[in-house]
Coordinates of C-alpha atoms in Angstrom, one line a residue:
X65 CA 0.0 0.2 0.1
X66 CA 1.8 3.6 -0.9
X67 CA 1.7 6.1 1.5
X68 CA -0.4 8.9 1.3
X69 CA 1.1 12.3 -0.5
X70 CA 2.8 15.0 2.4
X71 CA 0.0 17.4 3.1
X72 CA 2.3 20.1 1.6
X73 CA 2.1 18.4 -1.9
X74 CA -1.6 18.5 -2.3
X75 CA -1.5 22.1 -1.9
X76 CA -0.9 22.0 -5.9
X77 CA -2.5 19.9 -8.7
X78 CA 0.2 19.8 -10.3
X79 CA 2.0 17.7 -8.2
X80 CA 0.3 14.3 -9.3
X81 CA 1.6 11.1 -8.3
X82 CA 2.9 10.3 -12.0
X83 CA 4.5 13.2 -11.7
X84 CA 6.6 13.1 -8.7
X85 CA 9.8 10.6 -10.4
X86 CA 9.9 14.0 -12.5
X87 CA 9.5 16.3 -9.9
X88 CA 11.9 15.2 -7.6
X89 CA 14.8 14.5 -9.9
X90 CA 17.7 16.3 -10.8
X91 CA 16.4 18.0 -14.0
X92 CA 19.0 20.5 -14.2
X93 CA 20.3 18.6 -17.2
X94 CA 16.6 19.5 -19.3
X95 CA 17.6 23.0 -18.7
X96 CA 19.1 22.6 -22.9
X97 CA 17.8 19.6 -23.8
X98 CA 14.3 19.6 -22.7
X99 CA 13.3 23.3 -22.4
X100 CA 9.6 22.3 -22.2
X101 CA 9.8 20.1 -19.5
X102 CA 12.8 22.2 -17.7
X103 CA 9.7 24.7 -17.6
X104 CA 6.8 23.1 -16.4
X105 CA 8.8 21.0 -13.5
X106 CA 10.4 25.0 -12.3
X107 CA 6.8 26.6 -12.5
X108 CA 5.3 23.5 -10.8
X109 CA 7.5 23.8 -7.6
X110 CA 7.7 27.1 -7.8
X111 CA 3.9 27.6 -7.2
X112 CA 3.5 24.9 -4.8
X113 CA 6.0 27.2 -2.5
X114 CA 4.1 29.9 -2.9
X115 CA 0.8 27.6 -2.0
X116 CA 2.6 26.2 0.9
X117 CA 3.8 29.0 2.5
X118 CA 0.6 30.9 2.2
X119 CA -1.2 28.3 4.2
X120 CA 1.5 28.2 6.5
X121 CA 3.0 24.9 5.9
X122 CA 6.9 25.8 5.5
X123 CA 7.9 27.0 9.1
X124 CA 9.4 30.1 9.7
X125 CA 10.7 31.6 12.9
X126 CA 9.6 31.7 16.6
X127 CA 6.4 34.0 16.7
X128 CA 5.0 31.9 14.0
X129 CA 4.9 30.4 10.1
X130 CA 6.1 32.9 7.4
X131 CA 3.4 33.2 4.3
X132 CA 5.0 36.4 2.6
X133 CA 8.6 34.1 2.7
X134 CA 10.7 30.9 3.1
X135 CA 13.3 30.6 4.3
X136 CA 15.7 27.9 1.9
X137 CA 17.8 24.9 3.5
X138 CA 17.8 21.1 5.7
X139 CA 14.5 22.5 7.0
X140 CA 12.7 23.3 4.0
X141 CA 14.1 20.0 2.4
X142 CA 13.0 18.0 4.9
X143 CA 9.6 19.1 4.7
X144 CA 9.2 18.4 1.3
X145 CA 10.7 14.9 1.4
X146 CA 8.7 11.5 1.4
X147 CA 9.6 8.5 1.7
X148 CA 9.5 7.0 -1.7
X149 CA 11.1 9.5 -3.4
X150 CA 13.3 11.4 -0.4
X151 CA 14.2 14.8 -0.9
X152 CA 13.7 16.6 -4.5
X153 CA 17.3 17.0 -6.1
X154 CA 16.6 20.2 -8.0
X155 CA 15.2 22.7 -5.1
X156 CA 18.3 25.2 -6.0
X157 CA 17.8 25.6 -9.8
X158 CA 14.1 26.3 -8.8
X159 CA 15.0 28.7 -6.0
X160 CA 17.3 30.3 -9.1
X161 CA 15.2 30.4 -11.9
X162 CA 12.5 32.3 -9.8
X163 CA 14.6 34.7 -8.9
X164 CA 15.7 35.3 -12.2
X165 CA 12.1 35.6 -13.3
X166 CA 11.1 37.6 -10.7
X167 CA 9.0 35.8 -8.9
X168 CA 11.3 35.6 -5.9
X169 CA 13.9 38.3 -4.7
X170 CA 16.2 37.6 -1.7
X171 CA 14.6 39.2 1.9
X172 CA 17.7 41.4 2.4
X173 CA 17.4 43.2 -1.1
X174 CA 13.9 43.3 -0.6
X175 CA 14.2 45.8 2.1
X176 CA 17.1 47.7 1.2
X177 CA 16.3 48.6 -2.2
X178 CA 15.0 52.2 -2.4
X179 CA 13.1 52.1 -5.6
X180 CA 9.7 48.9 -6.3
X181 CA 11.3 45.7 -6.9
X182 CA 9.1 45.7 -10.1
X183 CA 11.6 48.1 -11.5
X184 CA 14.6 46.6 -11.0
X185 CA 16.6 45.8 -14.0
X186 CA 18.5 42.9 -11.9
X187 CA 18.7 41.1 -9.0
X188 CA 22.4 39.9 -7.0
X189 CA 22.2 37.3 -6.1
X190 CA 24.8 36.5 -3.4
X191 CA 25.2 33.1 -3.1
X192 CA 25.3 32.1 -6.6
X193 CA 27.3 34.7 -7.6
X194 CA 31.1 33.0 -7.5
X195 CA 29.2 30.0 -9.1
X196 CA 28.0 32.4 -12.0
X197 CA 31.6 33.7 -12.1
X198 CA 33.0 30.3 -13.0
X199 CA 30.3 29.2 -15.4
X200 CA 31.8 32.0 -17.0
X201 CA 34.9 30.5 -17.2
X202 CA 34.1 27.4 -17.9
X203 CA 34.8 25.7 -14.4
X204 CA 30.7 25.0 -13.9
X205 CA 28.7 23.3 -16.6
X206 CA 25.6 24.9 -15.0
X207 CA 23.3 23.1 -17.8
X208 CA 24.5 19.5 -16.3
X209 CA 24.8 20.5 -12.5
X210 CA 22.7 21.0 -9.9
X211 CA 23.5 23.3 -7.5
X212 CA 23.8 23.1 -3.6
X213 CA 21.1 24.4 -1.9
X214 CA 22.2 27.3 0.2
X215 CA 20.7 29.0 3.2
X216 CA 19.1 32.2 2.6
X217 CA 15.2 33.8 3.0
X218 CA 13.4 35.1 0.3
X219 CA 10.2 37.0 -0.1
X220 CA 7.6 35.6 -2.4
X221 CA 6.0 38.2 -4.6
X222 CA 3.1 36.5 -5.6
X223 CA 2.1 35.8 -1.6
X224 CA 3.0 39.9 -1.3
X225 CA 1.5 41.7 -3.8
X226 CA -1.8 39.2 -3.2
X227 CA -1.7 40.4 0.7
X228 CA -1.1 43.5 -0.3
X229 CA -4.5 43.7 -2.0
X230 CA -6.8 42.6 0.7
X231 CA -4.9 44.9 3.2
X232 CA -5.7 47.7 1.3
X233 CA -9.5 46.5 0.4
X234 CA -9.8 45.9 4.4
X235 CA -8.5 49.8 4.9
X236 CA -10.5 51.6 2.2
X237 CA -13.3 53.3 4.4
X238 CA -11.2 55.1 6.0
X239 CA -11.8 57.9 5.2
X240 CA -11.1 60.6 8.7
X241 CA -8.0 61.8 10.1
X242 CA -8.0 59.6 12.7
X243 CA -9.4 56.4 11.7
X244 CA -6.6 56.5 9.2
X245 CA -3.7 56.8 11.8
X246 CA -2.6 53.3 13.9
X247 CA -0.4 52.4 16.3
X248 CA 1.9 50.1 15.4
X249 CA 0.9 46.8 17.6
X250 CA -2.6 47.5 16.0
X251 CA -2.1 47.9 12.9
X252 CA 0.1 44.5 12.6
X253 CA -3.5 43.5 14.5
X254 CA -5.6 44.6 11.7
X255 CA -3.8 43.4 9.3
X256 CA -3.9 39.6 10.7
X257 CA -7.5 40.1 10.3
X258 CA -7.4 41.2 7.0
X259 CA -6.0 37.8 5.7
X260 CA -8.0 36.2 8.0
X261 CA -4.6 34.8 9.8
X262 CA -5.9 33.5 13.3
X263 CA -2.3 35.3 14.8
X264 CA -0.4 38.2 14.2
X265 CA 2.2 38.8 11.2
X266 CA 5.4 37.2 12.2
X267 CA 8.3 40.2 12.7
X268 CA 10.0 39.3 9.4
X269 CA 6.7 38.9 7.3
X270 CA 5.6 42.3 9.2
X271 CA 9.0 44.3 7.7
X272 CA 8.3 42.6 4.8
X273 CA 4.6 44.1 4.1
X274 CA 4.7 47.5 5.6
X275 CA 7.9 48.0 3.4
X276 CA 5.8 47.0 0.2
X277 CA 2.8 48.7 1.2
X278 CA 4.8 52.3 1.4
X279 CA 8.0 52.3 -1.1
X280 CA 6.0 49.7 -3.8
X281 CA 2.5 50.7 -3.6
X282 CA 2.9 54.3 -1.7
X283 CA 0.3 53.3 0.8
X284 CA 0.9 54.0 4.2
X285 CA 3.6 56.1 5.9
X286 CA 5.7 54.8 9.2
X287 CA 8.0 54.8 11.8
X288 CA 8.5 52.5 14.7
X289 CA 5.5 53.5 16.4
X290 CA 2.6 54.8 13.7
X291 CA 1.5 53.9 10.7
X292 CA -0.5 56.1 8.5
X293 CA -3.0 55.5 5.7
X294 CA -2.5 57.9 3.0
X295 CA -5.6 59.1 1.3
X296 CA -6.0 58.9 -2.4
X297 CA -4.4 61.9 -4.0
X298 CA -2.3 62.3 -0.6
X299 CA 1.7 62.4 -1.0
X300 CA 3.0 62.7 1.8
X301 CA 6.2 61.0 3.2
X302 CA 7.0 61.3 6.7
X303 CA 4.4 61.9 9.6
X304 CA 3.6 64.8 11.3
X305 CA 3.5 65.5 15.7
X306 CA -0.1 65.6 14.6
X307 CA -0.1 62.1 13.5
X308 CA 2.3 60.8 16.5
X309 CA -0.3 62.3 18.9
X310 CA -3.3 60.9 17.7
X311 CA -1.5 57.5 17.3
X312 CA -0.4 57.6 20.5
X313 CA -4.1 59.0 22.3
X314 CA -5.0 55.6 20.6
X315 CA -3.0 53.1 22.1
X316 CA -3.4 54.9 25.3
X317 CA -7.4 54.5 24.7
X318 CA -6.3 51.2 23.4
X319 CA -4.6 50.3 27.3
X320 CA -6.9 51.8 28.8
X321 CA -9.8 49.4 27.6
X322 CA -7.9 46.6 28.2
X323 CA -7.1 47.9 31.8
X324 CA -10.8 48.0 32.7
X325 CA -11.5 44.8 30.8
X326 CA -8.9 43.7 33.6
X327 CA -10.2 45.1 36.9
X328 CA -13.3 44.4 36.3
X329 CA -12.7 40.9 36.0
X330 CA -10.3 41.6 39.2
X331 CA -13.4 43.0 40.9
X332 CA -15.5 40.0 40.3
X333 CA -13.4 37.3 41.7
X334 CA -12.2 39.1 44.9
X335 CA -16.0 39.2 45.2
X336 CA -16.5 35.8 44.7
X337 CA -13.4 34.8 47.0
X338 CA -14.7 37.4 49.7
X339 CA -18.5 35.7 49.5
X340 CA -16.3 31.6 50.0
X341 CA -14.4 33.4 52.8
X342 CA -17.8 34.1 54.7
X343 CA -19.1 30.8 54.0
X344 CA -16.0 29.3 55.5
X345 CA -16.3 31.8 58.6
X346 CA -12.5 33.2 57.5
X347 CA -13.5 36.9 58.5
X348 CA -9.5 37.4 58.0
X349 CA -9.3 36.6 54.3
X350 CA -13.3 37.9 53.4
X351 CA -11.5 41.3 55.2
X352 CA -8.8 41.8 52.7
X353 CA -10.6 40.8 49.7
X354 CA -13.1 42.9 50.3
X355 CA -10.5 45.5 50.8
X356 CA -8.2 44.6 47.5
X357 CA -12.1 45.1 45.8
X358 CA -12.9 48.6 47.2
X359 CA -9.3 49.6 46.0
X360 CA -9.4 48.1 42.6
X361 CA -12.5 49.7 42.5
X362 CA -11.0 52.8 42.7
X363 CA -8.8 52.3 40.6
X364 CA -11.1 51.0 37.9
X365 CA -13.4 54.8 38.6
X366 CA -10.5 56.7 38.4
X367 CA -9.7 54.8 34.6
X368 CA -13.2 55.1 33.4
X369 CA -13.0 58.8 34.0
X370 CA -9.6 59.0 32.7
X371 CA -11.3 57.0 29.3
X372 CA -14.1 59.3 29.1
X373 CA -11.7 62.0 29.0
X374 CA -9.6 60.8 25.9
X375 CA -12.2 59.8 24.5
X376 CA -13.7 63.1 24.2
X377 CA -10.0 64.6 23.4
X378 CA -10.7 62.0 20.4
X379 CA -13.7 63.3 19.5
X380 CA -12.7 66.8 19.3
X381 CA -9.7 65.8 17.1
X382 CA -11.8 64.0 15.0
X383 CA -14.1 66.8 14.8
X384 CA -11.7 69.2 14.0
X385 CA -9.7 66.8 11.7
X386 CA -13.0 67.4 9.4
X387 CA -13.4 71.1 10.2
X388 CA -9.6 71.1 8.9
X389 CA -10.9 68.7 5.3
X390 CA -13.4 71.2 5.0
X391 CA -11.8 74.2 5.1
X392 CA -9.0 72.7 2.5
X393 CA -11.5 72.2 0.1
X394 CA -13.7 75.1 0.7
X395 CA -10.3 77.1 0.1
X396 CA -9.2 74.7 -3.1
X397 CA -13.1 75.8 -4.6
X398 CA -12.4 79.5 -4.0
X399 CA -9.3 79.5 -6.1
X400 CA -10.7 77.0 -8.2
X401 CA -13.9 79.5 -9.0
X402 CA -11.7 82.8 -8.9
X403 CA -9.8 81.4 -12.1
X404 CA -12.9 81.0 -13.5
X405 CA -14.0 84.1 -12.7
X406 CA -10.7 85.2 -14.2
X407 CA -11.5 83.6 -17.6
X408 CA -15.0 84.8 -17.5
X409 CA -14.1 88.2 -17.2
X410 CA -16.2 89.7 -14.6
X411 CA -19.4 90.8 -14.8
X412 CA -18.6 94.2 -16.9
X413 CA -16.8 92.2 -19.3
X414 CA -19.9 89.6 -19.7
X415 CA -22.7 92.4 -20.1
X416 CA -20.9 93.8 -22.4
X417 CA -19.7 91.2 -24.7
X418 CA -24.3 90.3 -24.8
X419 CA -24.9 93.3 -26.0
X420 CA -22.3 92.8 -28.5
X421 CA -23.3 89.8 -29.7
X422 CA -27.6 91.3 -29.8
X423 CA -25.8 93.9 -32.0
X424 CA -24.1 91.5 -34.1
X425 CA -27.4 89.2 -34.4
X426 CA -29.7 92.0 -35.9
X427 CA -26.4 93.2 -38.2
X428 CA -27.3 89.6 -39.1
X429 CA -30.6 90.0 -39.4
X430 CA -31.3 93.3 -40.9
X431 CA -28.9 92.1 -44.0
X432 CA -31.2 89.2 -44.9
X433 CA -34.5 91.7 -45.0
X434 CA -32.6 93.9 -47.3
X435 CA -31.1 90.4 -49.7
X436 CA -35.1 89.4 -49.6
X437 CA -36.6 93.2 -50.8
X438 CA -33.8 93.2 -53.4
X439 CA -35.1 89.9 -55.0
X440 CA -38.3 89.9 -55.0
X441 CA -38.5 91.8 -58.7
X442 CA -35.9 89.5 -60.1
X443 CA -37.9 85.9 -61.3
X444 CA -35.2 83.7 -62.1
X445 CA -37.8 81.9 -64.9
X446 CA -39.0 83.4 -68.4
X447 CA -42.7 83.2 -67.9
X448 CA -42.7 84.3 -72.1
X449 CA -40.6 81.9 -73.1
X450 CA -42.9 79.1 -71.0
X451 CA -46.2 80.2 -72.4
X452 CA -44.7 80.7 -76.4
X453 CA -43.1 76.7 -75.8
X454 CA -46.6 75.4 -74.4
X455 CA -48.2 76.9 -77.3
X456 CA -46.2 75.1 -79.6
X457 CA -46.8 71.6 -77.9
X458 CA -51.0 72.4 -78.0
X459 CA -50.4 73.6 -81.8
X460 CA -48.6 70.1 -82.4
X461 CA -51.1 68.0 -80.6
X462 CA -54.1 69.5 -82.4
X463 CA -52.1 68.9 -85.9
X464 CA -51.3 65.2 -84.7
X465 CA -54.9 64.6 -83.8
X466 CA -56.3 65.9 -87.2
X467 CA -53.5 63.7 -88.8
X468 CA -55.2 60.7 -87.3
X469 CA -59.0 61.6 -88.2
X470 CA -58.1 62.0 -92.1
X471 CA -56.1 58.6 -91.9
X472 CA -59.2 56.9 -90.3
X473 CA -61.3 58.4 -92.6
X474 CA -59.3 57.8 -95.6
X475 CA -59.4 53.6 -94.6
X476 CA -63.2 53.8 -93.9
X477 CA -63.7 55.2 -97.3
X478 CA -61.4 52.1 -98.6
X479 CA -63.6 49.8 -96.8
X480 CA -66.7 50.8 -98.4
X481 CA -65.6 51.0 -102.7
X482 CA -64.3 47.2 -101.3
X483 CA -68.2 46.5 -101.3
X484 CA -69.4 43.7 -104.2
X485 CA -71.3 46.0 -107.1
X486 CA -75.1 44.9 -107.9
X487 CA -75.7 43.3 -111.2
X488 CA -78.0 45.3 -113.4
X489 CA -81.5 43.6 -114.7
X490 CA -80.2 40.5 -113.0
X491 CA -81.3 38.4 -110.1
X492 CA -78.9 37.4 -107.3
X493 CA -78.6 33.9 -107.2
X494 CA -78.3 33.7 -103.7
X495 CA -80.9 35.8 -102.7
X496 CA -83.2 35.4 -105.4
X497 CA -84.0 39.2 -105.0
X498 CA -84.8 40.7 -107.8
X499 CA -84.0 44.4 -109.0
X500 CA -87.3 46.2 -110.7
X501 CA -86.7 48.0 -113.7
X502 CA -89.9 49.8 -113.7
X503 CA -87.3 52.6 -112.2
X504 CA -85.1 54.4 -115.1
X505 CA -81.4 54.2 -114.3
X506 CA -81.5 57.9 -113.3
X507 CA -83.0 57.1 -110.0
X508 CA -80.5 53.9 -109.2
X509 CA -78.2 56.4 -109.0
X510 CA -80.0 58.9 -107.2
X511 CA -80.5 55.9 -104.4
X512 CA -76.6 55.3 -104.6
X513 CA -75.8 58.0 -104.1
X514 CA -78.0 59.1 -100.9
X515 CA -76.7 55.6 -99.6
X516 CA -73.3 56.5 -99.8
X517 CA -73.7 60.1 -98.7
X518 CA -76.0 58.3 -96.0
X519 CA -73.0 55.5 -95.1
X520 CA -70.6 58.0 -95.2
X521 CA -72.0 60.3 -92.4
X522 CA -72.4 57.3 -90.2
X523 CA -69.0 56.5 -90.8
X524 CA -67.5 60.0 -89.7
X525 CA -69.1 59.8 -86.1
X526 CA -67.2 56.5 -85.5
X527 CA -64.3 56.7 -87.3
X528 CA -62.4 53.6 -85.0
X529 CA -66.0 51.0 -85.4
X530 CA -66.4 50.2 -89.2
X531 CA -69.7 49.2 -89.8
X532 CA -70.9 45.2 -89.8
X533 CA -73.0 43.5 -92.9
X534 CA -76.5 44.0 -91.6
X535 CA -79.5 45.2 -93.4
X536 CA -80.0 49.2 -93.4
X537 CA -82.5 51.4 -94.9
X538 CA -82.7 50.0 -98.8
X539 CA -80.0 47.9 -99.5
X540 CA -78.7 44.5 -97.4
X541 CA -74.9 43.0 -97.2
X542 CA -74.4 39.7 -97.5
X543 CA -71.5 36.9 -97.7
X544 CA -74.0 36.2 -101.3
X545 CA -74.3 39.3 -103.0
X546 CA -76.1 42.3 -102.2
X547 CA -79.4 44.2 -103.5
X548 CA -81.1 47.4 -102.8
X549 CA -84.6 47.3 -103.8
X550 CA -86.0 50.0 -105.6
X551 CA -89.3 49.6 -105.9
X552 CA -91.0 52.2 -105.6
X553 CA -94.3 52.7 -103.6

């Protein structure tokens, strides 16, 4: 049965049992032969060390586990050791890569740096400076030799950045001056609450966090006794006497509150002891307990009066600080208004400008009126030319209609000429109608002429509809022939 993995390895999902042989081996040789594998292993170890330190699993100093830094050495290797794979062989290489990638930095270098560590172009690594020179001389081949893990402390950059963000979010509500000033001990307690540690920061982590917040984030100003959280837009780099006085007042009030709690508990205990001595008929001890009780009650009364006075002073300081802030805002607002008023030029300038604006606008209206009057008698259209063109178009349309009427009449007349002629003194074989010969031929011609005129009159009335063959008056049109009854009455 395989042993369970140490709890420290369970902090990172990349430390699966299948990968442990590679992670615990000396993968320094893969730097050139297998760059991807080398990068994967170093990334996994850096992530594990950061998470394990944040969980307090890598040890620390006497005052508790460090979460923002780690200390290398044999103790660290022992914490990472497993029965199956032993100690990791490439931790020195991992630390070297973490520093090169700026994910870790030596503790002393971090505290001594004047500028933000993110702006530094390079990092001095004291313990391998000699080995670097030897590698340059060819005495050491870095790609095939794992360096020995030296003893040292390193700041975990990811951990400190994450913790810094949590702390600033925790303190962002403090807008009043007195609310942004803390005694050092109280500030460290509040930091522990912000990070949900359950204990105060260790001394080493406290120094790292104070340096980071002051130098890299410009969020605080501090000394050994006082911490002041900077307001937005505030850029002071030192504490004032007022800041230190407020911090001392806060520290004294906190101390008196603790004393009052202790005095109350002591008075209660003395009262219970006196009661017990009375029950046990121990009069001397009962009197001693009561005397101590009265003495502590006197001290409690004095402390309570002092605390009330200090709290009243603290409240007045807070009000005064608010008034100062309001006055500063009023001064700044007054300056802004003065500049804007100067840019406007004053009331007289504005009135003169408004008068000149009205004059110029009236001139524009007068110019528009004059231009409209000048253009009222001018027409852009030649009406005579339009009338002449219209007459030409009407004459043309009339001529076109007359020509169409003439063509229609000619077509109808051509249709009449095509009708079959009536034979003289003969019977129509088709209809059997006989033509009377009792009337002279001149009468027949007159009758035909009258019929033709009548037909032309009808054709002129409806030029578009030639008459259909039908019986009309004294003549009949049929497919068999044409006959006219000339019989007289």
